[in-house]
Amino acid sequence: MLAFVCKRLLQSLLLVVIVLTVTFFLLHLAPGDPMARYFHPEIAPETIELIRERLGLDRPVVEQYFKWMGSFIRGDFGMSLQYNRPVRSLLAEAIPNTLRLTVAALILHIVLGILLGVISAVKRYSPFDRVNTVTALFVYSIPSFWLALMMIMIFSLKLGLLPSSHMQSIGAGELGGWALALDRLRHLVLPAFVLGVASAAGMARYMRGSMLDVLREDYIQTARAKGLPEGKVVLKHALKNAAIPIVTLIGLSLPFLLGGAVVTEKIFSWPGMGRLTVDAIYARDYPVVLATNFVVAVIVILGNLLADIGYALLDPRITVTGRKGGR
Amino acid sequence: MMEGNDGIGEGMAPLLEIDGLKTVFYTDEGVARAVDGVSFSINPGETIGLVGESGCGKSVTALSIMRLVPDPPGRIEGGSVLLDGRDLLAISEKEMRKVRGNEISIVFQEPLTSLNPVFTCGEQVREAIGLHQKLGRRESKEQAIEMLRLVRIPDPEKRYGNYPHQMSGGMRQRVMIAMALSCQPKLLIADEPSTALDVSVQAQIIELLLELREQLGMAVLLITHDLAVVAQMAERVVVMYAGVVVEEAPLGRLFAHPAHPYTDGLLASIPKVDAPVERLSAIPGTVPDPLRLPPGCRFSDRCPKRMDKCSVTEPGMFAVAEGHRSRCYLCEGSGP
Ligand SMILES: Nc1ncnc2c1ncn2[C@@H]1O[C@H](COP(=O)(O)OP(=O)(O)O)[C@@H](O)[C@H]1O
Ligand SMILES: [Mg+2]
């Protein structure tokens, strides 16, 4: 198991380097100029060239790449061109915020997805199953920005139940304790729902199918023939088998959640990495874009590694060490 | 003429009494009468062989006794299944759960797919014991190991923690048998317990079932399409064809004096050691689809002794001799 994890981590490291390299060159090949923000009749072109030189942006791209990679490896993510602040401190602010949003969405994704999927499978062709199917298809196919706007319209503007943007109310910091936690939770509901519900719908569909397949297996009949109550047959004997492919699905859905967070954060003014990335891309703020890319790549790769480990833990037929069988 | 299943085992109350059992499947193409009025009974400690070609409704009969017919599409539509006089088709699902695995157990045909791949074999045996005997985890585990020993799994303490994929087909079928017998059921239903196994392993499993029956004294409903297996184990034989019982007789009598042409055909298809292989005659044709049953006798379209009335009205059960009945016009009035 340990050898497997080490091998995977080494592979992942290589993958991260490739991802960063590709991103670096794509960014520099794309049209646009980080200095564009200084283009202004009152700023002399010479001044702009001076800034460009000072930032090293006048050097050949390959030279810039090696210089940047050199400091990146040493943990120096550089300075944001846009905010004139260390990228590291921007990330330190944004990462926990994004994690709060994506973890909430992930929990919704898993819990709601599995719950609805299992009920749908057990009560196949019932009114619940039909409503569930149609709703899932609807939620899955509408664009998330539209869903976000609808949710804001209904729950914030019409009903006034939930706040429509930011992570907490102005001055909520003074509340402290439970009041602050509640205020933050209320701010979390809409963005987490918008971010998680589409993948939850997908998960519910997948879970239903997986569960229906398993419920047809001979060993389910064996479990019933033992005299086990149906609840135990479903939740113990069937669910553990049906969950095996689901673990992989969760790993695969991480990039989509993080990608979705970009749009969701922008709409809900959520000060996370998504918003930071979008703004940085518009401003051609290379160091920030590269650093957020790095963080996302690491999260996705770790998520997949965890999914593989979970897969091996759930399914005794799989040995993580590979072909020769596990120790 | 006699209907039903009287006249067997005089003075002894049967353990299981099936009467007029009807199980149908509602499929897209129509209503399939897979089990269409089956009646027979099993005495305590007795082994009944239930035989017939594949698709005759043997497994559906077994599942109906356990009330495990998949619904939808299947449904038990009529008849009664009395266990010690109590109708299993009339009791609540909760009460039925106390019967399954406890009073009646079943061993399925496919040992490779009948065990849950994500739980250890031992745990799957232990679960049944813990469920019905209200034992703690440790006691039920000890008893599960004893059961594995009983079915002659070598090194049962170690094998307890094995997953199904770490065992051979024969070993897995032993685990299934251990699970089925773990609560000393009064009746064991063995649905083709050896069919899916290698020939040499088949013999071992039958040998094991013979020994365990001797030791534990339970009644056995042995389902098979292999009359040679029946000859080894059963005391009485029930022959099924297309959802109905066509003949029932004590073992020796069935082999010596088969009364139904279908039984004749089945017996003729047993390979004999002293006969050349070409003589092996299977019955021409196939079991009719329960959606498209022929009019009259269900076997009439394959029967070498067909008469005109056979394809008009279905014959009833005629008594041939003591404990011997047959659903064939040839036996009409030949009874005692
Ligand atoms: N799940 C099912 N759905 C529809 N029809 C079924 C189902 N199970 C069994 N049947 C029908 O019942 C008939 C008898 O099947 P079965 O009892 O399995 O035969 P066997 O005697 O080989 O055990 C089959 O011909 C089939 O048409
Ligand atoms: Mg069968």
PDB file of N, CA and C in Angstrom, chain B residues 8-71:
ATOM      1  N   ILE B   8     -49.793 -40.497   1.022  1.00  0.00           N
ATOM      2  CA  ILE B   8     -48.358 -40.713   1.117  1.00  0.00           C
ATOM      3  C   ILE B   8     -47.991 -40.715   2.598  1.00  0.00           C
ATOM      4  N   GLY B   9     -47.084 -41.559   2.977  1.00  0.00           N
ATOM      5  CA  GLY B   9     -46.552 -41.581   4.339  1.00  0.00           C
ATOM      6  C   GLY B   9     -47.665 -41.614   5.383  1.00  0.00           C
ATOM      7  N   GLU B  10     -48.487 -42.640   5.310  1.00  0.00           N
ATOM      8  CA  GLU B  10     -49.643 -42.780   6.189  1.00  0.00           C
ATOM      9  C   GLU B  10     -49.309 -42.498   7.652  1.00  0.00           C
ATOM     10  N   GLY B  11     -50.135 -41.679   8.285  1.00  0.00           N
ATOM     11  CA  GLY B  11     -49.985 -41.471   9.722  1.00  0.00           C
ATOM     12  C   GLY B  11     -48.950 -40.422  10.082  1.00  0.00           C
ATOM     13  N   MET B  12     -48.122 -39.995   9.117  1.00  0.00           N
ATOM     14  CA  MET B  12     -47.098 -39.014   9.428  1.00  0.00           C
ATOM     15  C   MET B  12     -47.549 -37.647   8.919  1.00  0.00           C
ATOM     16  N   ALA B  13     -47.489 -36.625   9.779  1.00  0.00           N
ATOM     17  CA  ALA B  13     -47.843 -35.288   9.321  1.00  0.00           C
ATOM     18  C   ALA B  13     -46.696 -34.752   8.482  1.00  0.00           C
ATOM     19  N   PRO B  14     -46.975 -34.304   7.258  1.00  0.00           N
ATOM     20  CA  PRO B  14     -45.875 -33.802   6.431  1.00  0.00           C
ATOM     21  C   PRO B  14     -45.266 -32.529   7.019  1.00  0.00           C
ATOM     22  N   LEU B  15     -43.982 -32.333   6.736  1.00  0.00           N
ATOM     23  CA  LEU B  15     -43.300 -31.117   7.175  1.00  0.00           C
ATOM     24  C   LEU B  15     -43.731 -29.945   6.305  1.00  0.00           C
ATOM     25  N   LEU B  16     -43.684 -30.171   5.004  1.00  0.00           N
ATOM     26  CA  LEU B  16     -44.056 -29.127   4.059  1.00  0.00           C
ATOM     27  C   LEU B  16     -45.117 -29.680   3.124  1.00  0.00           C
ATOM     28  N   GLU B  17     -46.177 -28.941   2.951  1.00  0.00           N
ATOM     29  CA  GLU B  17     -47.278 -29.407   2.116  1.00  0.00           C
ATOM     30  C   GLU B  17     -47.614 -28.296   1.126  1.00  0.00           C
ATOM     31  N   ILE B  18     -47.245 -28.526  -0.148  1.00  0.00           N
ATOM     32  CA  ILE B  18     -47.513 -27.527  -1.178  1.00  0.00           C
ATOM     33  C   ILE B  18     -48.783 -27.945  -1.905  1.00  0.00           C
ATOM     34  N   ASP B  19     -49.706 -27.025  -2.041  1.00  0.00           N
ATOM     35  CA  ASP B  19     -50.964 -27.388  -2.684  1.00  0.00           C
ATOM     36  C   ASP B  19     -51.403 -26.312  -3.674  1.00  0.00           C
ATOM     37  N   GLY B  20     -51.489 -26.707  -4.927  1.00  0.00           N
ATOM     38  CA  GLY B  20     -52.000 -25.812  -5.967  1.00  0.00           C
ATOM     39  C   GLY B  20     -51.209 -24.528  -6.135  1.00  0.00           C
ATOM     40  N   LEU B  21     -49.906 -24.588  -5.937  1.00  0.00           N
ATOM     41  CA  LEU B  21     -49.069 -23.378  -6.017  1.00  0.00           C
ATOM     42  C   LEU B  21     -49.031 -22.830  -7.443  1.00  0.00           C
ATOM     43  N   LYS B  22     -49.335 -21.528  -7.558  1.00  0.00           N
ATOM     44  CA  LYS B  22     -49.332 -20.872  -8.868  1.00  0.00           C
ATOM     45  C   LYS B  22     -48.450 -19.633  -8.785  1.00  0.00           C
ATOM     46  N   THR B  23     -47.414 -19.583  -9.612  1.00  0.00           N
ATOM     47  CA  THR B  23     -46.575 -18.392  -9.665  1.00  0.00           C
ATOM     48  C   THR B  23     -46.455 -17.940 -11.111  1.00  0.00           C
ATOM     49  N   VAL B  24     -46.774 -16.672 -11.345  1.00  0.00           N
ATOM     50  CA  VAL B  24     -46.755 -16.177 -12.725  1.00  0.00           C
ATOM     51  C   VAL B  24     -45.805 -14.996 -12.837  1.00  0.00           C
ATOM     52  N   PHE B  25     -45.329 -14.753 -14.051  1.00  0.00           N
ATOM     53  CA  PHE B  25     -44.480 -13.592 -14.327  1.00  0.00           C
ATOM     54  C   PHE B  25     -45.184 -12.700 -15.333  1.00  0.00           C
ATOM     55  N   TYR B  26     -45.302 -11.431 -14.978  1.00  0.00           N
ATOM     56  CA  TYR B  26     -45.907 -10.477 -15.900  1.00  0.00           C
ATOM     57  C   TYR B  26     -44.805  -9.879 -16.755  1.00  0.00           C
ATOM     58  N   THR B  27     -44.649 -10.411 -17.965  1.00  0.00           N
ATOM     59  CA  THR B  27     -43.593  -9.926 -18.843  1.00  0.00           C
ATOM     60  C   THR B  27     -44.210  -9.044 -19.924  1.00  0.00           C
ATOM     61  N   ASP B  28     -43.327  -8.396 -20.705  1.00  0.00           N
ATOM     62  CA  ASP B  28     -43.808  -7.534 -21.782  1.00  0.00           C
ATOM     63  C   ASP B  28     -44.616  -8.312 -22.809  1.00  0.00           C
ATOM     64  N   GLU B  29     -44.254  -9.609 -22.949  1.00  0.00           N
ATOM     65  CA  GLU B  29     -44.919 -10.394 -23.989  1.00  0.00           C
ATOM     66  C   GLU B  29     -46.195 -11.058 -23.501  1.00  0.00           C
ATOM     67  N   GLY B  30     -46.439 -11.005 -22.186  1.00  0.00           N
ATOM     68  CA  GLY B  30     -47.646 -11.639 -21.680  1.00  0.00           C
ATOM     69  C   GLY B  30     -47.410 -12.241 -20.311  1.00  0.00           C
ATOM     70  N   VAL B  31     -48.377 -13.013 -19.856  1.00  0.00           N
ATOM     71  CA  VAL B  31     -48.302 -13.602 -18.517  1.00  0.00           C
ATOM     72  C   VAL B  31     -47.717 -15.009 -18.625  1.00  0.00           C
ATOM     73  N   ALA B  32     -46.560 -15.203 -18.012  1.00  0.00           N
ATOM     74  CA  ALA B  32     -45.904 -16.507 -18.060  1.00  0.00           C
ATOM     75  C   ALA B  32     -46.276 -17.310 -16.818  1.00  0.00           C
ATOM     76  N   ARG B  33     -47.004 -18.419 -17.039  1.00  0.00           N
ATOM     77  CA  ARG B  33     -47.394 -19.257 -15.899  1.00  0.00           C
ATOM     78  C   ARG B  33     -46.263 -20.241 -15.625  1.00  0.00           C
ATOM     79  N   ALA B  34     -45.265 -19.788 -14.887  1.00  0.00           N
ATOM     80  CA  ALA B  34     -44.057 -20.592 -14.685  1.00  0.00           C
ATOM     81  C   ALA B  34     -44.326 -21.771 -13.769  1.00  0.00           C
ATOM     82  N   VAL B  35     -45.145 -21.550 -12.739  1.00  0.00           N
ATOM     83  CA  VAL B  35     -45.565 -22.645 -11.855  1.00  0.00           C
ATOM     84  C   VAL B  35     -47.079 -22.595 -11.831  1.00  0.00           C
ATOM     85  N   ASP B  36     -47.715 -23.695 -12.293  1.00  0.00           N
ATOM     86  CA  ASP B  36     -49.137 -23.610 -12.593  1.00  0.00           C
ATOM     87  C   ASP B  36     -49.920 -24.699 -11.864  1.00  0.00           C
ATOM     88  N   GLY B  37     -49.979 -24.588 -10.547  1.00  0.00           N
ATOM     89  CA  GLY B  37     -50.752 -25.564  -9.780  1.00  0.00           C
ATOM     90  C   GLY B  37     -49.927 -26.753  -9.347  1.00  0.00           C
ATOM     91  N   VAL B  38     -48.823 -26.493  -8.689  1.00  0.00           N
ATOM     92  CA  VAL B  38     -47.950 -27.580  -8.249  1.00  0.00           C
ATOM     93  C   VAL B  38     -48.345 -28.026  -6.839  1.00  0.00           C
ATOM     94  N   SER B  39     -48.450 -29.335  -6.661  1.00  0.00           N
ATOM     95  CA  SER B  39     -48.760 -29.891  -5.346  1.00  0.00           C
ATOM     96  C   SER B  39     -47.836 -31.064  -5.060  1.00  0.00           C
ATOM     97  N   PHE B  40     -47.187 -31.035  -3.936  1.00  0.00           N
ATOM     98  CA  PHE B  40     -46.498 -32.226  -3.417  1.00  0.00           C
ATOM     99  C   PHE B  40     -46.154 -31.936  -1.966  1.00  0.00           C
ATOM    100  N   SER B  41     -45.707 -32.947  -1.254  1.00  0.00           N
ATOM    101  CA  SER B  41     -45.384 -32.694   0.145  1.00  0.00           C
ATOM    102  C   SER B  41     -44.080 -33.381   0.517  1.00  0.00           C
ATOM    103  N   ILE B  42     -43.493 -32.905   1.598  1.00  0.00           N
ATOM    104  CA  ILE B  42     -42.215 -33.437   2.058  1.00  0.00           C
ATOM    105  C   ILE B  42     -42.381 -33.822   3.524  1.00  0.00           C
ATOM    106  N   ASN B  43     -42.017 -35.041   3.865  1.00  0.00           N
ATOM    107  CA  ASN B  43     -42.113 -35.474   5.254  1.00  0.00           C
ATOM    108  C   ASN B  43     -40.850 -35.074   6.019  1.00  0.00           C
ATOM    109  N   PRO B  44     -40.924 -35.006   7.343  1.00  0.00           N
ATOM    110  CA  PRO B  44     -39.734 -34.648   8.113  1.00  0.00           C
ATOM    111  C   PRO B  44     -38.585 -35.606   7.814  1.00  0.00           C
ATOM    112  N   GLY B  45     -37.412 -35.077   7.583  1.00  0.00           N
ATOM    113  CA  GLY B  45     -36.224 -35.893   7.368  1.00  0.00           C
ATOM    114  C   GLY B  45     -36.132 -36.575   6.018  1.00  0.00           C
ATOM    115  N   GLU B  46     -37.130 -36.317   5.154  1.00  0.00           N
ATOM    116  CA  GLU B  46     -37.172 -37.020   3.875  1.00  0.00           C
ATOM    117  C   GLU B  46     -36.441 -36.216   2.792  1.00  0.00           C
ATOM    118  N   THR B  47     -35.887 -36.919   1.812  1.00  0.00           N
ATOM    119  CA  THR B  47     -35.291 -36.222   0.680  1.00  0.00           C
ATOM    120  C   THR B  47     -36.138 -36.446  -0.561  1.00  0.00           C
ATOM    121  N   ILE B  48     -36.599 -35.340  -1.125  1.00  0.00           N
ATOM    122  CA  ILE B  48     -37.401 -35.392  -2.336  1.00  0.00           C
ATOM    123  C   ILE B  48     -36.531 -34.887  -3.479  1.00  0.00           C
ATOM    124  N   GLY B  49     -36.545 -35.613  -4.578  1.00  0.00           N
ATOM    125  CA  GLY B  49     -35.861 -35.115  -5.763  1.00  0.00           C
ATOM    126  C   GLY B  49     -36.875 -34.425  -6.661  1.00  0.00           C
ATOM    127  N   LEU B  50     -36.616 -33.162  -7.002  1.00  0.00           N
ATOM    128  CA  LEU B  50     -37.499 -32.452  -7.931  1.00  0.00           C
ATOM    129  C   LEU B  50     -36.751 -32.352  -9.249  1.00  0.00           C
ATOM    130  N   VAL B  51     -37.249 -33.067 -10.269  1.00  0.00           N
ATOM    131  CA  VAL B  51     -36.498 -33.133 -11.520  1.00  0.00           C
ATOM    132  C   VAL B  51     -37.333 -32.611 -12.690  1.00  0.00           C
ATOM    133  N   GLY B  52     -36.656 -32.365 -13.768  1.00  0.00           N
ATOM    134  CA  GLY B  52     -37.288 -31.843 -14.979  1.00  0.00           C
ATOM    135  C   GLY B  52     -36.237 -31.078 -15.749  1.00  0.00           C
ATOM    136  N   GLU B  53     -36.484 -30.930 -17.051  1.00  0.00           N
ATOM    137  CA  GLU B  53     -35.507 -30.207 -17.858  1.00  0.00           C
ATOM    138  C   GLU B  53     -35.426 -28.750 -17.423  1.00  0.00           C
ATOM    139  N   SER B  54     -34.422 -28.094 -17.909  1.00  0.00           N
ATOM    140  CA  SER B  54     -34.237 -26.690 -17.603  1.00  0.00           C
ATOM    141  C   SER B  54     -35.434 -25.882 -18.115  1.00  0.00           C
ATOM    142  N   GLY B  55     -35.949 -24.977 -17.285  1.00  0.00           N
ATOM    143  CA  GLY B  55     -37.081 -24.151 -17.687  1.00  0.00           C
ATOM    144  C   GLY B  55     -38.435 -24.718 -17.313  1.00  0.00           C
ATOM    145  N   CYS B  56     -38.451 -25.803 -16.546  1.00  0.00           N
ATOM    146  CA  CYS B  56     -39.713 -26.436 -16.160  1.00  0.00           C
ATOM    147  C   CYS B  56     -40.396 -25.727 -14.998  1.00  0.00           C
ATOM    148  N   GLY B  57     -39.688 -24.880 -14.309  1.00  0.00           N
ATOM    149  CA  GLY B  57     -40.279 -24.181 -13.176  1.00  0.00           C
ATOM    150  C   GLY B  57     -39.794 -24.691 -11.825  1.00  0.00           C
ATOM    151  N   LYS B  58     -38.678 -25.421 -11.812  1.00  0.00           N
ATOM    152  CA  LYS B  58     -38.169 -25.971 -10.545  1.00  0.00           C
ATOM    153  C   LYS B  58     -37.668 -24.856  -9.633  1.00  0.00           C
ATOM    154  N   SER B  59     -36.850 -23.967 -10.189  1.00  0.00           N
ATOM    155  CA  SER B  59     -36.306 -22.885  -9.362  1.00  0.00           C
ATOM    156  C   SER B  59     -37.406 -21.953  -8.886  1.00  0.00           C
ATOM    157  N   VAL B  60     -38.358 -21.678  -9.755  1.00  0.00           N
ATOM    158  CA  VAL B  60     -39.453 -20.786  -9.366  1.00  0.00           C
ATOM    159  C   VAL B  60     -40.266 -21.425  -8.242  1.00  0.00           C
ATOM    160  N   THR B  61     -40.445 -22.744  -8.294  1.00  0.00           N
ATOM    161  CA  THR B  61     -41.113 -23.435  -7.191  1.00  0.00           C
ATOM    162  C   THR B  61     -40.348 -23.212  -5.884  1.00  0.00           C
ATOM    163  N   ALA B  62     -39.018 -23.392  -5.951  1.00  0.00           N
ATOM    164  CA  ALA B  62     -38.196 -23.218  -4.747  1.00  0.00           C
ATOM    165  C   ALA B  62     -38.299 -21.788  -4.216  1.00  0.00           C
ATOM    166  N   LEU B  63     -38.188 -20.822  -5.119  1.00  0.00           N
ATOM    167  CA  LEU B  63     -38.263 -19.418  -4.695  1.00  0.00           C
ATOM    168  C   LEU B  63     -39.643 -19.087  -4.124  1.00  0.00           C
ATOM    169  N   SER B  64     -40.666 -19.735  -4.673  1.00  0.00           N
ATOM    170  CA  SER B  64     -42.012 -19.483  -4.168  1.00  0.00           C
ATOM    171  C   SER B  64     -42.154 -19.995  -2.736  1.00  0.00           C
ATOM    172  N   ILE B  65     -41.563 -21.152  -2.457  1.00  0.00           N
ATOM    173  CA  ILE B  65     -41.618 -21.690  -1.089  1.00  0.00           C
ATOM    174  C   ILE B  65     -40.973 -20.690  -0.125  1.00  0.00           C
ATOM    175  N   MET B  66     -39.858 -20.075  -0.569  1.00  0.00           N
ATOM    176  CA  MET B  66     -39.143 -19.105   0.268  1.00  0.00           C
ATOM    177  C   MET B  66     -39.762 -17.710   0.191  1.00  0.00           C
ATOM    178  N   ARG B  67     -40.734 -17.556  -0.666  1.00  0.00           N
ATOM    179  CA  ARG B  67     -41.326 -16.239  -0.960  1.00  0.00           C
ATOM    180  C   ARG B  67     -40.256 -15.244  -1.395  1.00  0.00           C
ATOM    181  N   LEU B  68     -39.404 -15.695  -2.315  1.00  0.00           N
ATOM    182  CA  LEU B  68     -38.334 -14.836  -2.821  1.00  0.00           C
ATOM    183  C   LEU B  68     -38.464 -14.586  -4.316  1.00  0.00           C
ATOM    184  N   VAL B  69     -39.641 -14.850  -4.869  1.00  0.00           N
ATOM    185  CA  VAL B  69     -39.842 -14.608  -6.296  1.00  0.00           C
ATOM    186  C   VAL B  69     -39.717 -13.108  -6.547  1.00  0.00           C
ATOM    187  N   PRO B  70     -38.865 -12.696  -7.488  1.00  0.00           N
ATOM    188  CA  PRO B  70     -38.714 -11.261  -7.729  1.00  0.00           C
ATOM    189  C   PRO B  70     -40.032 -10.627  -8.159  1.00  0.00           C
ATOM    190  N   ASP B  71     -40.464  -9.621  -7.391  1.00  0.00           N
ATOM    191  CA  ASP B  71     -41.762  -8.988  -7.654  1.00  0.00           C
ATOM    192  C   ASP B  71     -41.558  -7.489  -7.748  1.00  0.00           C
TER     193      ASP B  71
END
